[in-house]
Amino acid sequence: MVLKRQASDRRRRRIEALERPQYGWVWKPLLAALVIYLLVALGLGIWWSRTPALERGEEASPAADTVPGKATIDGLSGLVGTLLDKPGGYLRNDLAPPGLWLDNMPAWELGVLSQARRLSQALPAMGGGEAAALGAVKMQLEGDSRDWFYPSTEHRLRQAQAGLAAYQEALGGGGFAVGGQGMAPWLAGVAQGLDDLGRRLSASVGNPEALADLDLEAEGLPRETPWYRVDNVFFEARGQAWALHRLLTAVGRDRAAWLEDAGLAVRWEMLVAELARSQRRLWSPVVLNGSGFGIFANHSLVMANHVLRARDLSRELVKALSTSGAASPATGMAPEVGGDGVEASAEAAPDGVGNANPVSTASGEGESVPEAAAEAGVQAAPIQQQPAGEASPGESADDGLAAPDPDAGDADAEN
């Protein structure tokens, strides 16, 4: 009893010391401010992590029927605007909480940016106009996605958005091609990127036998994704699928008549619908990595199924475009496609758009190879192509373009 009384007296003396005026007015307000800050940061983090909903095609560009190319330009500009104007703004380069604590939304932003980069390279060929007018836009989108010092990523994205608006204004009511020009190289690059994305998603599966139905060989997968990065790859895939759905909807509006005449409208709608299915609500608060018919789902494997189905539909469209007489602006001839439906010649794709050759990923220290490919994949000159899904030794397949990684050394956090 004596020992208990002595311990109680010591605790009371410590509390009384903190309650003295010279101490009490300091720690109580600080503690209250800290609790309030953490609650506000938690609420903002939940709000900022909500991904935008899909946009319906009829809302994308009401004037697309009267101005050729308007829906396509608006679609790309809308992606850039979403990155800047969504709740929390652009979070990938944040240096302070709560943005610093988030990883799912920055991975989603990387996926959207990857698709915006790919289309920016394809626009000169698809538009059939002066390619130099879009060169500045492409350069702005290709910058380091984590730049926070001037010129920051946000600054470059706003410049790209302004450049697209100026290009559309200069284009006026004509000059933008509405046929099949440039479609095959762009879709070939899309197919190659989706193939690599499906492999990265499937690398989270612990049991290789579960990949039999996805037409993937376990030997060709990247190294197994660590459990704490599974959600990053998943949300990057969600971002790419969301952006690609929006771009395909916009391009489809501009070229609806041509797609109908070429007999490709049904396949196009199937591809858009498959991407829409990948955006169904994720009811779990975390990305699960279950297996088989267990009580936990495997969200990465479900997403891989949608992504690889979209890859197959993209390849079918490339094959159909090559046989429908869609001319390439560079050669005036239909692009040649290989056995996987990916264009076999680099000459038909300006600036390397849609090249199916894997990219070289000589990364910086601590860099993740798949993430490096996702960041660097749209900044290179044309290179020799190979059928989709086949990579040269020492190379990694993603956007089909080889380039030094602008984010070398910091991409390991998202793989």
mmCIF file of C-alpha atoms in Angstrom:
data_model
loop_
_atom_site.group_PDB
_atom_site.id
_atom_site.type_symbol
_atom_site.label_atom_id
_atom_site.label_comp_id
_atom_site.label_asym_id
_atom_site.label_seq_id
_atom_site.Cartn_x
_atom_site.Cartn_y
_atom_site.Cartn_z
ATOM 1 C CA MET A 1 0.000 0.000 0.000
ATOM 2 C CA VAL A 2 2.840 2.351 0.821
ATOM 3 C CA LEU A 3 4.424 1.766 -2.596
ATOM 4 C CA LYS A 4 1.123 2.400 -4.365
ATOM 5 C CA ARG A 5 0.602 5.596 -2.384
ATOM 6 C CA GLN A 6 4.082 6.818 -3.241
ATOM 7 C CA ALA A 7 3.562 6.087 -6.953
ATOM 8 C CA SER A 8 0.221 7.905 -6.853
ATOM 9 C CA ASP A 9 1.865 10.908 -5.198
ATOM 10 C CA ARG A 10 4.559 11.033 -7.894
ATOM 11 C CA ARG A 11 1.955 10.981 -10.692
ATOM 12 C CA ARG A 12 -0.038 13.711 -8.966
ATOM 13 C CA ARG A 13 3.044 15.889 -8.587
ATOM 14 C CA ARG A 14 3.861 15.507 -12.290
ATOM 15 C CA ILE A 15 0.305 16.439 -13.278
ATOM 16 C CA GLU A 16 0.330 19.414 -10.914
ATOM 17 C CA ALA A 17 3.599 20.582 -12.462
ATOM 18 C CA LEU A 18 2.085 20.508 -15.948
ATOM 19 C CA GLU A 19 -0.986 22.355 -14.667
ATOM 20 C CA ARG A 20 1.058 25.307 -13.428
ATOM 21 C CA PRO A 21 0.503 28.506 -15.420
ATOM 22 C CA GLN A 22 3.968 28.465 -16.941
ATOM 23 C CA TYR A 23 3.260 25.055 -18.520
ATOM 24 C CA GLY A 24 -0.503 24.619 -18.816
ATOM 25 C CA TRP A 25 -1.055 27.405 -21.357
ATOM 26 C CA VAL A 26 1.472 25.760 -23.745
ATOM 27 C CA TRP A 27 0.818 22.048 -24.024
ATOM 28 C CA LYS A 28 -2.979 22.041 -23.951
ATOM 29 C CA PRO A 29 -3.472 24.351 -26.970
ATOM 30 C CA LEU A 30 -0.713 22.562 -28.853
ATOM 31 C CA LEU A 31 -2.308 19.195 -28.233
ATOM 32 C CA ALA A 32 -5.728 20.485 -29.282
ATOM 33 C CA ALA A 33 -4.260 22.012 -32.457
ATOM 34 C CA LEU A 34 -2.492 18.757 -33.302
ATOM 35 C CA VAL A 35 -5.675 16.704 -32.895
ATOM 36 C CA ILE A 36 -7.669 19.150 -35.035
ATOM 37 C CA TYR A 37 -4.957 19.133 -37.717
ATOM 38 C CA LEU A 38 -4.881 15.336 -37.875
ATOM 39 C CA LEU A 39 -8.669 15.135 -38.164
ATOM 40 C CA VAL A 40 -8.721 17.741 -40.953
ATOM 41 C CA ALA A 41 -5.843 16.022 -42.787
ATOM 42 C CA LEU A 42 -7.631 12.663 -42.509
ATOM 43 C CA GLY A 43 -10.847 14.106 -43.911
ATOM 44 C CA LEU A 44 -9.035 15.867 -46.768
ATOM 45 C CA GLY A 45 -7.077 12.716 -47.556
ATOM 46 C CA ILE A 46 -10.273 10.685 -47.908
ATOM 47 C CA TRP A 47 -11.893 13.387 -50.045
ATOM 48 C CA TRP A 48 -8.846 13.892 -52.270
ATOM 49 C CA SER A 49 -8.493 10.144 -52.848
ATOM 50 C CA ARG A 50 -11.883 9.849 -54.576
ATOM 51 C CA THR A 51 -11.339 9.300 -58.291
ATOM 52 C CA PRO A 52 -13.499 11.234 -60.785
ATOM 53 C CA ALA A 53 -16.484 9.481 -62.310
ATOM 54 C CA LEU A 54 -16.621 8.481 -65.946
ATOM 55 C CA GLU A 55 -17.907 11.125 -68.343
ATOM 56 C CA ARG A 56 -20.676 10.230 -70.728
ATOM 57 C CA GLY A 57 -19.875 10.557 -74.409
ATOM 58 C CA GLU A 58 -22.669 13.030 -75.125
ATOM 59 C CA GLU A 59 -21.276 15.371 -72.471
ATOM 60 C CA ALA A 60 -17.728 15.336 -73.791
ATOM 61 C CA SER A 61 -18.044 17.836 -76.623
ATOM 62 C CA PRO A 62 -21.456 19.065 -77.804
ATOM 63 C CA ALA A 63 -19.933 20.799 -80.843
ATOM 64 C CA ALA A 64 -18.004 17.765 -82.070
ATOM 65 C CA ASP A 65 -20.451 17.180 -84.933
ATOM 66 C CA THR A 66 -19.822 20.625 -86.419
ATOM 67 C CA VAL A 67 -16.090 21.125 -85.766
ATOM 68 C CA PRO A 68 -13.854 18.224 -86.901
ATOM 69 C CA GLY A 69 -11.354 17.274 -84.227
ATOM 70 C CA LYS A 70 -12.923 19.341 -81.452
ATOM 71 C CA ALA A 71 -13.934 16.338 -79.352
ATOM 72 C CA THR A 72 -10.441 14.813 -79.575
ATOM 73 C CA ILE A 73 -8.705 18.048 -78.552
ATOM 74 C CA ASP A 74 -11.291 18.624 -75.819
ATOM 75 C CA GLY A 75 -10.788 15.070 -74.577
ATOM 76 C CA LEU A 76 -7.033 15.528 -74.157
ATOM 77 C CA SER A 77 -7.462 18.995 -72.675
ATOM 78 C CA GLY A 78 -10.070 17.574 -70.301
ATOM 79 C CA LEU A 79 -7.595 14.996 -68.979
ATOM 80 C CA VAL A 80 -5.081 17.731 -68.209
ATOM 81 C CA GLY A 81 -7.807 19.854 -66.629
ATOM 82 C CA THR A 82 -8.916 16.962 -64.432
ATOM 83 C CA LEU A 83 -5.388 16.527 -63.075
ATOM 84 C CA LEU A 84 -5.295 20.212 -62.153
ATOM 85 C CA ASP A 85 -8.851 20.896 -60.977
ATOM 86 C CA LYS A 86 -9.972 17.743 -59.167
ATOM 87 C CA PRO A 87 -10.262 17.933 -55.356
ATOM 88 C CA GLY A 88 -6.786 18.571 -53.967
ATOM 89 C CA GLY A 89 -5.384 19.480 -57.373
ATOM 90 C CA TYR A 90 -2.283 17.673 -58.633
ATOM 91 C CA LEU A 91 -0.937 15.601 -55.717
ATOM 92 C CA ARG A 92 1.940 13.631 -57.195
ATOM 93 C CA ASN A 93 4.549 16.278 -56.361
ATOM 94 C CA ASP A 94 3.162 17.342 -52.963
ATOM 95 C CA LEU A 95 5.710 17.900 -50.196
ATOM 96 C CA ALA A 96 3.334 18.431 -47.263
ATOM 97 C CA PRO A 97 0.507 16.445 -45.662
ATOM 98 C CA PRO A 98 -2.052 15.270 -46.427
ATOM 99 C CA GLY A 99 -0.891 14.941 -50.056
ATOM 100 C CA LEU A 100 2.466 13.610 -48.901
ATOM 101 C CA TRP A 101 0.746 10.734 -47.107
ATOM 102 C CA LEU A 102 -1.339 9.644 -50.082
ATOM 103 C CA ASP A 103 -0.168 7.115 -52.654
ATOM 104 C CA ASN A 104 -3.283 5.846 -54.468
ATOM 105 C CA MET A 105 -4.251 9.159 -56.060
ATOM 106 C CA PRO A 106 -0.678 9.978 -57.200
ATOM 107 C CA ALA A 107 -0.547 6.541 -58.846
ATOM 108 C CA TRP A 108 -3.910 7.259 -60.523
ATOM 109 C CA GLU A 109 -2.525 10.582 -61.771
ATOM 110 C CA LEU A 110 0.457 8.791 -63.299
ATOM 111 C CA GLY A 111 -1.902 6.512 -65.223
ATOM 112 C CA VAL A 112 -3.888 9.463 -66.594
ATOM 113 C CA LEU A 113 -0.705 11.320 -67.510
ATOM 114 C CA SER A 114 0.627 8.273 -69.366
ATOM 115 C CA GLN A 115 -2.424 8.158 -71.653
ATOM 116 C CA ALA A 116 -2.309 11.932 -72.200
ATOM 117 C CA ARG A 117 1.339 11.670 -73.261
ATOM 118 C CA ARG A 118 0.578 8.879 -75.701
ATOM 119 C CA LEU A 119 -2.236 10.764 -77.425
ATOM 120 C CA SER A 120 -0.204 13.983 -77.561
ATOM 121 C CA GLN A 121 2.368 12.138 -79.651
ATOM 122 C CA ALA A 122 -0.307 10.655 -81.895
ATOM 123 C CA LEU A 123 -2.212 13.897 -82.527
ATOM 124 C CA PRO A 124 -0.010 15.205 -85.402
ATOM 125 C CA ALA A 125 -0.632 12.004 -87.377
ATOM 126 C CA MET A 126 -4.307 11.809 -86.457
ATOM 127 C CA GLY A 127 -4.921 15.462 -87.231
ATOM 128 C CA GLY A 128 -3.202 15.382 -90.587
ATOM 129 C CA GLY A 129 -2.010 18.951 -90.014
ATOM 130 C CA GLU A 130 1.178 20.706 -89.039
ATOM 131 C CA ALA A 131 2.947 18.588 -86.404
ATOM 132 C CA ALA A 132 5.038 21.505 -85.103
ATOM 133 C CA ALA A 133 1.923 23.161 -83.684
ATOM 134 C CA LEU A 134 1.609 20.343 -81.125
ATOM 135 C CA GLY A 135 5.308 19.969 -80.349
ATOM 136 C CA ALA A 136 5.199 22.321 -77.364
ATOM 137 C CA VAL A 137 2.197 20.486 -75.913
ATOM 138 C CA LYS A 138 4.016 17.179 -76.166
ATOM 139 C CA MET A 139 7.127 18.579 -74.465
ATOM 140 C CA GLN A 140 5.104 20.016 -71.584
ATOM 141 C CA LEU A 141 3.392 16.686 -70.921
ATOM 142 C CA GLU A 142 6.651 14.741 -71.064
ATOM 143 C CA GLY A 143 8.263 16.543 -68.136
ATOM 144 C CA ASP A 144 9.035 14.999 -64.762
ATOM 145 C CA SER A 145 5.726 14.271 -63.038
ATOM 146 C CA ARG A 146 7.223 15.003 -59.599
ATOM 147 C CA ASP A 147 8.647 18.471 -60.251
ATOM 148 C CA TRP A 148 7.597 20.879 -57.509
ATOM 149 C CA PHE A 149 10.127 23.662 -58.093
ATOM 150 C CA TYR A 150 9.545 26.125 -60.934
ATOM 151 C CA PRO A 151 8.586 25.193 -63.571
ATOM 152 C CA SER A 152 6.468 22.775 -61.583
ATOM 153 C CA THR A 153 4.404 19.988 -63.091
ATOM 154 C CA GLU A 154 1.252 22.050 -62.549
ATOM 155 C CA HIS A 155 2.787 24.963 -64.465
ATOM 156 C CA ARG A 156 3.663 22.748 -67.417
ATOM 157 C CA LEU A 157 0.211 21.136 -67.427
ATOM 158 C CA ARG A 158 -1.438 24.556 -67.595
ATOM 159 C CA GLN A 159 0.875 25.487 -70.467
ATOM 160 C CA ALA A 160 -0.104 22.279 -72.272
ATOM 161 C CA GLN A 161 -3.784 23.069 -71.744
ATOM 162 C CA ALA A 162 -3.280 26.587 -73.130
ATOM 163 C CA GLY A 163 -1.372 25.166 -76.099
ATOM 164 C CA LEU A 164 -4.224 22.804 -76.939
ATOM 165 C CA ALA A 165 -6.715 25.683 -76.774
ATOM 166 C CA ALA A 166 -4.519 27.780 -79.084
ATOM 167 C CA TYR A 167 -4.110 24.878 -81.506
ATOM 168 C CA GLN A 168 -7.858 24.329 -81.647
ATOM 169 C CA GLU A 169 -8.484 28.017 -82.209
ATOM 170 C CA ALA A 170 -5.923 28.117 -85.030
ATOM 171 C CA LEU A 171 -7.459 24.994 -86.529
ATOM 172 C CA GLY A 172 -10.823 26.705 -86.874
ATOM 173 C CA GLY A 173 -13.568 24.730 -88.538
ATOM 174 C CA GLY A 174 -11.416 22.513 -90.722
ATOM 175 C CA GLY A 175 -8.042 20.899 -91.221
ATOM 176 C CA PHE A 176 -8.417 18.110 -88.672
ATOM 177 C CA ALA A 177 -8.644 14.732 -90.371
ATOM 178 C CA VAL A 178 -11.677 12.630 -89.513
ATOM 179 C CA GLY A 179 -10.672 9.453 -91.357
ATOM 180 C CA GLY A 180 -8.472 6.629 -90.169
ATOM 181 C CA GLN A 181 -5.171 8.530 -90.325
ATOM 182 C CA GLY A 182 -2.894 7.867 -87.389
ATOM 183 C CA MET A 183 -5.360 5.560 -85.658
ATOM 184 C CA ALA A 184 -3.431 2.308 -86.061
ATOM 185 C CA PRO A 185 -0.125 3.604 -84.560
ATOM 186 C CA TRP A 186 -1.949 5.127 -81.600
ATOM 187 C CA LEU A 187 -3.987 1.989 -80.885
ATOM 188 C CA ALA A 188 -0.897 -0.179 -81.319
ATOM 189 C CA GLY A 189 0.841 1.845 -78.622
ATOM 190 C CA VAL A 190 -2.259 1.583 -76.442
ATOM 191 C CA ALA A 191 -2.289 -2.206 -76.859
ATOM 192 C CA GLN A 192 1.391 -2.490 -75.954
ATOM 193 C CA GLY A 193 0.918 -0.333 -72.867
ATOM 194 C CA LEU A 194 -2.092 -2.363 -71.738
ATOM 195 C CA ASP A 195 -0.153 -5.584 -72.221
ATOM 196 C CA ASP A 196 2.625 -4.387 -69.926
ATOM 197 C CA LEU A 197 0.077 -3.072 -67.432
ATOM 198 C CA GLY A 198 -1.660 -6.457 -67.356
ATOM 199 C CA ARG A 199 1.653 -8.153 -66.604
ATOM 200 C CA ARG A 200 2.385 -5.786 -63.756
ATOM 201 C CA LEU A 201 -1.073 -6.357 -62.292
ATOM 202 C CA SER A 202 -0.687 -10.123 -62.619
ATOM 203 C CA ALA A 203 2.691 -10.016 -60.860
ATOM 204 C CA SER A 204 0.784 -9.572 -57.597
ATOM 205 C CA VAL A 205 -0.706 -13.081 -57.915
ATOM 206 C CA GLY A 206 1.085 -15.527 -55.689
ATOM 207 C CA ASN A 207 -0.228 -18.625 -57.484
ATOM 208 C CA PRO A 208 0.968 -18.761 -61.147
ATOM 209 C CA GLU A 209 -1.794 -21.254 -62.015
ATOM 210 C CA ALA A 210 -4.354 -18.468 -61.519
ATOM 211 C CA LEU A 211 -2.960 -16.739 -64.621
ATOM 212 C CA ALA A 212 -3.886 -19.527 -67.028
ATOM 213 C CA ASP A 213 -7.140 -17.871 -68.108
ATOM 214 C CA LEU A 214 -5.445 -14.506 -68.744
ATOM 215 C CA ASP A 215 -3.232 -15.762 -71.585
ATOM 216 C CA LEU A 216 -0.094 -14.871 -69.621
ATOM 217 C CA GLU A 217 3.000 -16.957 -69.056
ATOM 218 C CA ALA A 218 4.196 -16.874 -65.478
ATOM 219 C CA GLU A 219 7.818 -16.928 -66.662
ATOM 220 C CA GLY A 220 7.356 -13.629 -68.496
ATOM 221 C CA LEU A 221 5.967 -11.676 -65.549
ATOM 222 C CA PRO A 222 7.915 -8.988 -63.700
ATOM 223 C CA ARG A 223 9.178 -9.813 -60.237
ATOM 224 C CA GLU A 224 6.435 -10.246 -57.676
ATOM 225 C CA THR A 225 4.905 -6.974 -56.545
ATOM 226 C CA PRO A 226 5.458 -6.343 -52.807
ATOM 227 C CA TRP A 227 2.221 -6.355 -50.838
ATOM 228 C CA TYR A 228 2.549 -2.688 -49.879
ATOM 229 C CA ARG A 229 2.743 -1.637 -53.565
ATOM 230 C CA VAL A 230 -0.114 -3.710 -54.950
ATOM 231 C CA ASP A 231 -2.529 -0.800 -54.501
ATOM 232 C CA ASN A 232 -0.220 1.584 -56.405
ATOM 233 C CA VAL A 233 -0.183 -0.623 -59.499
ATOM 234 C CA PHE A 234 -3.928 -1.149 -59.209
ATOM 235 C CA PHE A 235 -4.724 2.570 -59.082
ATOM 236 C CA GLU A 236 -2.300 3.347 -61.892
ATOM 237 C CA ALA A 237 -4.248 0.834 -63.983
ATOM 238 C CA ARG A 238 -7.518 2.490 -62.925
ATOM 239 C CA GLY A 239 -6.128 5.841 -64.020
ATOM 240 C CA GLN A 240 -4.999 4.557 -67.409
ATOM 241 C CA ALA A 241 -8.331 2.828 -68.034
ATOM 242 C CA TRP A 242 -10.292 5.939 -66.991
ATOM 243 C CA ALA A 243 -8.238 8.222 -69.240
ATOM 244 C CA LEU A 244 -8.334 5.810 -72.177
ATOM 245 C CA HIS A 245 -12.128 5.494 -71.865
ATOM 246 C CA ARG A 246 -12.440 9.270 -72.074
ATOM 247 C CA LEU A 247 -10.065 9.563 -75.035
ATOM 248 C CA LEU A 248 -11.678 6.729 -76.977
ATOM 249 C CA THR A 249 -15.105 8.279 -76.403
ATOM 250 C CA ALA A 250 -13.846 11.617 -77.722
ATOM 251 C CA VAL A 251 -12.088 10.143 -80.765
ATOM 252 C CA GLY A 252 -15.131 7.979 -81.462
ATOM 253 C CA ARG A 253 -17.356 11.077 -81.568
ATOM 254 C CA ASP A 254 -15.073 12.782 -84.060
ATOM 255 C CA ARG A 255 -14.818 9.727 -86.301
ATOM 256 C CA ALA A 256 -18.218 8.144 -85.749
ATOM 257 C CA ALA A 257 -19.200 8.251 -89.423
ATOM 258 C CA TRP A 258 -15.873 6.815 -90.580
ATOM 259 C CA LEU A 259 -15.938 4.035 -87.967
ATOM 260 C CA GLU A 260 -19.461 3.112 -89.040
ATOM 261 C CA ASP A 261 -18.497 3.029 -92.731
ATOM 262 C CA ALA A 262 -15.412 0.937 -91.961
ATOM 263 C CA GLY A 263 -17.444 -1.544 -89.883
ATOM 264 C CA LEU A 264 -15.427 -0.810 -86.718
ATOM 265 C CA ALA A 265 -18.111 0.909 -84.634
ATOM 266 C CA VAL A 266 -19.136 -2.275 -82.789
ATOM 267 C CA ARG A 267 -15.557 -3.197 -81.832
ATOM 268 C CA TRP A 268 -14.930 0.389 -80.764
ATOM 269 C CA GLU A 269 -17.978 0.370 -78.504
ATOM 270 C CA MET A 270 -16.920 -2.987 -77.045
ATOM 271 C CA LEU A 271 -13.517 -1.533 -76.135
ATOM 272 C CA VAL A 272 -15.099 1.517 -74.510
ATOM 273 C CA ALA A 273 -17.536 -0.705 -72.587
ATOM 274 C CA GLU A 274 -14.723 -2.961 -71.335
ATOM 275 C CA LEU A 275 -12.848 0.051 -69.974
ATOM 276 C CA ALA A 276 -16.054 1.309 -68.344
ATOM 277 C CA ARG A 277 -16.434 -2.021 -66.529
ATOM 278 C CA SER A 278 -12.953 -1.587 -65.058
ATOM 279 C CA GLN A 279 -14.193 1.568 -63.297
ATOM 280 C CA ARG A 280 -16.852 -0.094 -61.171
ATOM 281 C CA ARG A 281 -16.867 1.000 -57.554
ATOM 282 C CA LEU A 282 -14.257 -0.514 -55.272
ATOM 283 C CA TRP A 283 -16.242 -1.383 -52.154
ATOM 284 C CA SER A 284 -13.273 -2.475 -50.082
ATOM 285 C CA PRO A 285 -11.332 0.271 -48.235
ATOM 286 C CA VAL A 286 -8.093 -1.433 -49.317
ATOM 287 C CA VAL A 287 -6.939 -3.279 -52.429
ATOM 288 C CA LEU A 288 -7.130 -6.973 -51.539
ATOM 289 C CA ASN A 289 -4.825 -9.672 -52.834
ATOM 290 C CA GLY A 290 -6.887 -12.812 -52.197
ATOM 291 C CA SER A 291 -6.906 -15.991 -54.222
ATOM 292 C CA GLY A 292 -9.256 -18.491 -55.795
ATOM 293 C CA PHE A 293 -12.722 -18.772 -54.276
ATOM 294 C CA GLY A 294 -11.593 -17.582 -50.854
ATOM 295 C CA ILE A 295 -13.384 -15.020 -48.737
ATOM 296 C CA PHE A 296 -11.144 -12.224 -50.036
ATOM 297 C CA ALA A 297 -11.136 -10.947 -53.600
ATOM 298 C CA ASN A 298 -8.053 -10.377 -55.735
ATOM 299 C CA HIS A 299 -8.682 -6.900 -57.091
ATOM 300 C CA SER A 300 -5.478 -6.814 -59.131
ATOM 301 C CA LEU A 301 -6.423 -10.013 -60.959
ATOM 302 C CA VAL A 302 -9.903 -8.682 -61.747
ATOM 303 C CA MET A 303 -8.414 -5.460 -63.095
ATOM 304 C CA ALA A 304 -5.867 -7.451 -65.123
ATOM 305 C CA ASN A 305 -8.734 -9.347 -66.740
ATOM 306 C CA HIS A 306 -10.352 -6.081 -67.917
ATOM 307 C CA VAL A 307 -7.037 -4.570 -69.016
ATOM 308 C CA LEU A 308 -5.991 -7.604 -71.061
ATOM 309 C CA ARG A 309 -9.438 -7.859 -72.634
ATOM 310 C CA ALA A 310 -9.074 -4.205 -73.666
ATOM 311 C CA ARG A 311 -5.610 -5.039 -75.029
ATOM 312 C CA ASP A 312 -7.065 -7.797 -77.217
ATOM 313 C CA LEU A 313 -9.804 -5.504 -78.519
ATOM 314 C CA SER A 314 -7.219 -2.828 -79.324
ATOM 315 C CA ARG A 315 -5.194 -5.351 -81.298
ATOM 316 C CA GLU A 316 -8.293 -6.406 -83.187
ATOM 317 C CA LEU A 317 -8.936 -2.775 -84.102
ATOM 318 C CA VAL A 318 -5.352 -2.362 -85.330
ATOM 319 C CA LYS A 319 -5.741 -5.430 -87.550
ATOM 320 C CA ALA A 320 -9.079 -4.199 -88.848
ATOM 321 C CA LEU A 321 -7.630 -0.742 -89.560
ATOM 322 C CA SER A 322 -4.795 -2.287 -91.559
ATOM 323 C CA THR A 323 -7.248 -4.174 -93.760
ATOM 324 C CA SER A 324 -9.792 -1.362 -94.113
ATOM 325 C CA GLY A 325 -7.477 0.862 -96.130
ATOM 326 C CA ALA A 326 -6.736 3.408 -93.391
ATOM 327 C CA ALA A 327 -3.810 5.343 -94.788
ATOM 328 C CA SER A 328 -0.858 6.520 -92.783
ATOM 329 C CA PRO A 329 0.030 10.198 -93.316
ATOM 330 C CA ALA A 330 3.717 9.383 -93.489
ATOM 331 C CA THR A 331 3.561 6.813 -96.269
ATOM 332 C CA GLY A 332 0.069 7.076 -97.748
ATOM 333 C CA MET A 333 -0.322 3.332 -97.260
ATOM 334 C CA ALA A 334 -2.098 1.188 -94.718
ATOM 335 C CA PRO A 335 0.175 0.272 -91.799
ATOM 336 C CA GLU A 336 1.476 -3.260 -91.650
ATOM 337 C CA VAL A 337 0.615 -5.264 -88.591
ATOM 338 C CA GLY A 338 2.277 -8.264 -87.079
ATOM 339 C CA GLY A 339 0.767 -11.417 -85.730
ATOM 340 C CA ASP A 340 -0.438 -9.694 -82.564
ATOM 341 C CA GLY A 341 -2.099 -6.870 -84.422
ATOM 342 C CA VAL A 342 0.606 -4.348 -83.548
ATOM 343 C CA GLU A 343 2.120 -2.273 -86.317
ATOM 344 C CA ALA A 344 5.268 -3.817 -87.699
ATOM 345 C CA SER A 345 6.858 -0.727 -89.255
ATOM 346 C CA ALA A 346 8.077 2.303 -87.322
ATOM 347 C CA GLU A 347 7.869 4.554 -90.361
ATOM 348 C CA ALA A 348 4.081 4.870 -90.243
ATOM 349 C CA ALA A 349 4.137 6.317 -86.726
ATOM 350 C CA PRO A 350 5.482 9.867 -86.343
ATOM 351 C CA ASP A 351 7.712 10.425 -83.311
ATOM 352 C CA GLY A 352 7.487 6.751 -82.450
ATOM 353 C CA VAL A 353 3.782 6.741 -81.586
ATOM 354 C CA GLY A 354 2.447 3.258 -81.213
ATOM 355 C CA ASN A 355 5.778 1.492 -81.641
ATOM 356 C CA ALA A 356 5.454 -1.932 -80.186
ATOM 357 C CA ASN A 357 9.098 -2.353 -79.324
ATOM 358 C CA PRO A 358 9.766 -2.490 -75.587
ATOM 359 C CA VAL A 359 11.498 0.472 -74.028
ATOM 360 C CA SER A 360 14.943 0.473 -72.611
ATOM 361 C CA THR A 361 14.830 1.076 -68.888
ATOM 362 C CA ALA A 362 18.288 1.852 -67.704
ATOM 363 C CA SER A 363 17.090 3.349 -64.472
ATOM 364 C CA GLY A 364 18.598 5.382 -61.732
ATOM 365 C CA GLU A 365 19.382 4.056 -58.294
ATOM 366 C CA GLY A 366 16.361 2.716 -56.470
ATOM 367 C CA GLU A 367 14.138 2.960 -59.551
ATOM 368 C CA SER A 368 11.390 0.485 -60.350
ATOM 369 C CA VAL A 369 11.631 -0.770 -63.938
ATOM 370 C CA PRO A 370 7.872 -0.994 -64.688
ATOM 371 C CA GLU A 371 7.285 2.447 -63.183
ATOM 372 C CA ALA A 372 10.201 3.884 -65.128
ATOM 373 C CA ALA A 373 8.658 2.580 -68.330
ATOM 374 C CA ALA A 374 5.318 4.124 -67.428
ATOM 375 C CA GLU A 375 6.918 7.535 -66.804
ATOM 376 C CA ALA A 376 9.353 7.535 -69.722
ATOM 377 C CA GLY A 377 7.337 5.753 -72.347
ATOM 378 C CA VAL A 378 6.343 8.655 -74.569
ATOM 379 C CA GLN A 379 9.464 10.689 -75.041
ATOM 380 C CA ALA A 380 11.551 8.928 -77.595
ATOM 381 C CA ALA A 381 12.445 8.757 -81.225
ATOM 382 C CA PRO A 382 11.080 5.911 -83.377
ATOM 383 C CA ILE A 383 12.772 2.575 -82.880
ATOM 384 C CA GLN A 384 12.603 -0.822 -84.519
ATOM 385 C CA GLN A 385 9.306 -2.470 -83.674
ATOM 386 C CA GLN A 386 8.471 -5.955 -82.552
ATOM 387 C CA PRO A 387 5.144 -7.744 -82.095
ATOM 388 C CA ALA A 388 3.336 -6.802 -78.928
ATOM 389 C CA GLY A 389 4.199 -8.753 -75.828
ATOM 390 C CA GLU A 390 7.773 -9.638 -76.948
ATOM 391 C CA ALA A 391 10.670 -7.772 -75.401
ATOM 392 C CA SER A 392 14.292 -7.663 -76.414
ATOM 393 C CA PRO A 393 16.801 -8.857 -73.813
ATOM 394 C CA GLY A 394 17.427 -6.215 -71.197
ATOM 395 C CA GLU A 395 14.382 -4.199 -72.184
ATOM 396 C CA SER A 396 10.962 -3.593 -70.634
ATOM 397 C CA ALA A 397 7.689 -3.255 -72.587
ATOM 398 C CA ASP A 398 5.264 -0.421 -71.969
ATOM 399 C CA ASP A 399 4.394 2.495 -74.195
ATOM 400 C CA GLY A 400 6.477 1.222 -77.053
ATOM 401 C CA LEU A 401 8.988 4.069 -76.967
ATOM 402 C CA ALA A 402 12.537 4.249 -75.681
ATOM 403 C CA ALA A 403 13.636 7.247 -73.660
ATOM 404 C CA PRO A 404 15.562 8.195 -70.540
ATOM 405 C CA ASP A 405 13.340 8.278 -67.490
ATOM 406 C CA PRO A 406 12.584 11.864 -66.385
ATOM 407 C CA ASP A 407 11.702 10.602 -62.911
ATOM 408 C CA ALA A 408 14.720 8.334 -62.382
ATOM 409 C CA GLY A 409 15.377 7.450 -58.779
ATOM 410 C CA ASP A 410 11.972 8.340 -57.312
ATOM 411 C CA ALA A 411 9.649 5.997 -59.175
ATOM 412 C CA ASP A 412 10.217 3.092 -56.804
ATOM 413 C CA ALA A 413 7.495 4.381 -54.525
ATOM 414 C CA GLU A 414 4.677 3.554 -56.945
ATOM 415 C CA ASN A 415 5.547 0.143 -58.436
#
